[in-house]
PDB file of C-alpha atoms in Angstrom:
ATOM      1  CA  MET A 204    -133.102-184.400  73.430  1.00 72.00           C
ATOM      2  CA  ILE A 205    -133.525-184.592  77.255  1.00 87.00           C
ATOM      3  CA  ASP A 206    -131.719-181.865  79.192  1.00 88.00           C
ATOM      4  CA  ALA A 207    -128.706-183.114  81.284  1.00 89.00           C
ATOM      5  CA  ALA A 208    -130.084-181.961  84.468  1.00 93.00           C
ATOM      6  CA  LEU A 209    -133.421-183.598  83.948  1.00 91.00           C
ATOM      7  CA  LEU A 210    -131.673-186.829  82.848  1.00 92.00           C
ATOM      8  CA  LYS A 211    -129.868-186.822  86.240  1.00 93.00           C
ATOM      9  CA  ILE A 212    -133.149-187.139  88.213  1.00 95.00           C
ATOM     10  CA  LEU A 213    -135.141-189.430  86.088  1.00 96.00           C
ATOM     11  CA  ALA A 214    -135.259-193.052  87.103  1.00 96.00           C
ATOM     12  CA  CYS A 215    -136.957-196.333  86.048  1.00 97.00           C
ATOM     13  CA  PRO A 216    -140.445-196.132  87.619  1.00 97.00           C
ATOM     14  CA  GLU A 217    -140.149-200.031  88.421  1.00 95.00           C
ATOM     15  CA  SER A 218    -136.677-200.321  89.608  1.00 94.00           C
ATOM     16  CA  LYS A 219    -135.729-196.793  90.358  1.00 95.00           C
ATOM     17  CA  GLU A 220    -132.528-197.469  88.553  1.00 94.00           C
ATOM     18  CA  PRO A 221    -130.983-194.590  86.856  1.00 95.00           C
ATOM     19  CA  LEU A 222    -131.795-194.130  83.096  1.00 97.00           C
ATOM     20  CA  GLU A 223    -129.424-193.097  80.320  1.00 96.00           C
ATOM     21  CA  MET A 224    -129.975-192.067  76.556  1.00 97.00           C
ATOM     22  CA  ALA A 225    -130.315-194.687  74.227  1.00 98.00           C
ATOM     23  CA  SER A 226    -127.765-194.775  71.387  1.00 97.00           C
ATOM     24  CA  SER A 227    -128.957-193.496  67.960  1.00 97.00           C
ATOM     25  CA  ASP A 228    -128.144-196.998  66.496  1.00 98.00           C
ATOM     26  CA  LEU A 229    -130.551-198.683  69.019  1.00 98.00           C
ATOM     27  CA  ILE A 230    -133.231-196.096  68.186  1.00 98.00           C
ATOM     28  CA  GLN A 231    -132.817-196.711  64.419  1.00 98.00           C
ATOM     29  CA  LYS A 232    -132.991-200.675  65.125  1.00 98.00           C
ATOM     30  CA  ILE A 233    -136.264-200.140  67.132  1.00 98.00           C
ATOM     31  CA  ASN A 234    -137.771-198.006  64.611  1.00 98.00           C
ATOM     32  CA  GLN A 235    -137.068-200.441  61.812  1.00 98.00           C
ATOM     33  CA  GLN A 236    -138.628-203.193  63.954  1.00 98.00           C
ATOM     34  CA  ILE A 237    -141.684-201.116  64.626  1.00 98.00           C
ATOM     35  CA  GLN A 238    -142.071-200.380  60.886  1.00 98.00           C
ATOM     36  CA  GLN A 239    -141.899-204.040  60.285  1.00 98.00           C
ATOM     37  CA  GLY A 240    -144.536-204.661  63.102  1.00 97.00           C
ATOM     38  CA  ASN A 241    -142.338-206.665  65.369  1.00 97.00           C
ATOM     39  CA  ILE A 242    -142.341-204.527  68.564  1.00 98.00           C
ATOM     40  CA  GLU A 243    -144.718-204.930  71.467  1.00 98.00           C
ATOM     41  CA  ASN A 244    -144.336-203.100  74.722  1.00 98.00           C
ATOM     42  CA  ARG A 245    -144.516-204.397  78.163  1.00 98.00           C
ATOM     43  CA  GLY A 246    -148.384-203.969  78.172  1.00 98.00           C
ATOM     44  CA  ARG A 247    -148.401-206.421  75.225  1.00 98.00           C
ATOM     45  CA  GLN A 248    -149.541-203.671  72.968  1.00 98.00           C
ATOM     46  CA  LYS A 249    -147.975-203.471  69.323  1.00 98.00           C
ATOM     47  CA  VAL A 250    -145.985-200.226  69.050  1.00 98.00           C
ATOM     48  CA  THR A 251    -146.999-198.718  65.678  1.00 98.00           C
ATOM     49  CA  GLN A 252    -145.449-195.332  66.033  1.00 97.00           C
ATOM     50  CA  PRO A 253    -141.786-194.514  65.680  1.00 98.00           C
ATOM     51  CA  ILE A 254    -139.966-193.135  68.528  1.00 98.00           C
ATOM     52  CA  ASP A 255    -137.720-189.986  68.798  1.00 97.00           C
ATOM     53  CA  GLY A 256    -135.468-191.336  71.300  1.00 98.00           C
ATOM     54  CA  GLY A 257    -135.307-193.455  74.506  1.00 98.00           C
ATOM     55  CA  LEU A 258    -134.166-193.942  77.787  1.00 98.00           C
ATOM     56  CA  VAL A 259    -132.717-197.322  79.056  1.00 98.00           C
ATOM     57  CA  ARG A 260    -131.929-198.625  82.434  1.00 92.00           C
ATOM     58  CA  ARG A 261    -128.247-198.130  82.966  1.00 89.00           C
ATOM     59  CA  ARG A 262    -127.498-201.298  85.006  1.00 90.00           C
ATOM     60  CA  ASP A 263    -129.236-204.049  83.272  1.00 93.00           C
ATOM     61  CA  ARG A 264    -130.407-202.400  79.891  1.00 94.00           C
ATOM     62  CA  GLN A 265    -133.521-204.618  79.677  1.00 96.00           C
ATOM     63  CA  TYR A 266    -136.044-202.034  78.794  1.00 97.00           C
ATOM     64  CA  LEU A 267    -136.279-198.884  76.880  1.00 98.00           C
ATOM     65  CA  TYR A 268    -138.614-196.046  77.736  1.00 98.00           C
ATOM     66  CA  PRO A 269    -139.631-194.308  74.547  1.00 98.00           C
ATOM     67  CA  ILE A 270    -139.362-190.450  74.234  1.00 97.00           C
ATOM     68  CA  ARG A 271    -141.965-189.103  72.021  1.00 96.00           C
ATOM     69  CA  ASN A 272    -142.343-185.345  71.066  1.00 94.00           C
ATOM     70  CA  ASP A 273    -139.336-184.728  73.387  1.00 92.00           C
ATOM     71  CA  ILE A 274    -141.391-186.243  76.310  1.00 95.00           C
ATOM     72  CA  PRO A 275    -140.110-189.315  78.234  1.00 96.00           C
ATOM     73  CA  VAL A 276    -142.771-191.761  78.470  1.00 98.00           C
ATOM     74  CA  LEU A 277    -141.985-193.365  81.919  1.00 98.00           C
ATOM     75  CA  LEU A 278    -144.850-195.758  82.259  1.00 98.00           C
ATOM     76  CA  ILE A 279    -143.938-199.336  82.972  1.00 98.00           C
ATOM     77  CA  GLU A 280    -146.485-200.870  80.433  1.00 98.00           C
ATOM     78  CA  GLU A 281    -145.106-198.558  77.594  1.00 98.00           C
ATOM     79  CA  ALA A 282    -141.417-199.959  78.252  1.00 98.00           C
ATOM     80  CA  ILE A 283    -140.121-201.826  75.157  1.00 98.00           C
ATOM     81  CA  PRO A 284    -138.179-204.922  76.141  1.00 98.00           C
ATOM     82  CA  LEU A 285    -134.832-204.827  74.458  1.00 97.00           C
ATOM     83  CA  LYS A 286    -134.018-208.570  74.692  1.00 94.00           C
ATOM     84  CA  GLY A 287    -133.544-209.765  70.966  1.00 88.00           C
ATOM     85  CA  ILE A 288    -133.071-206.258  69.547  1.00 90.00           C
TER      86      ILE A 288
END
């Protein structure tokens, strides 16, 4: 879980929009799709490891930045597109 004070200062590296925690339902859906081999990140790399959580852009909710080992991965190419999930 991300500390609330840290979450307030985190922003999307591309759009600078604020981020919010993804719901546990969304994380579960993404992890199911990862397990089935259906998830690619923006860098067009297949995501093979489940994620612990995620941060979504608050306004448009187009991308999720994964959280792995309690560390948010705020790299544009690592973002997971949410269209169709």
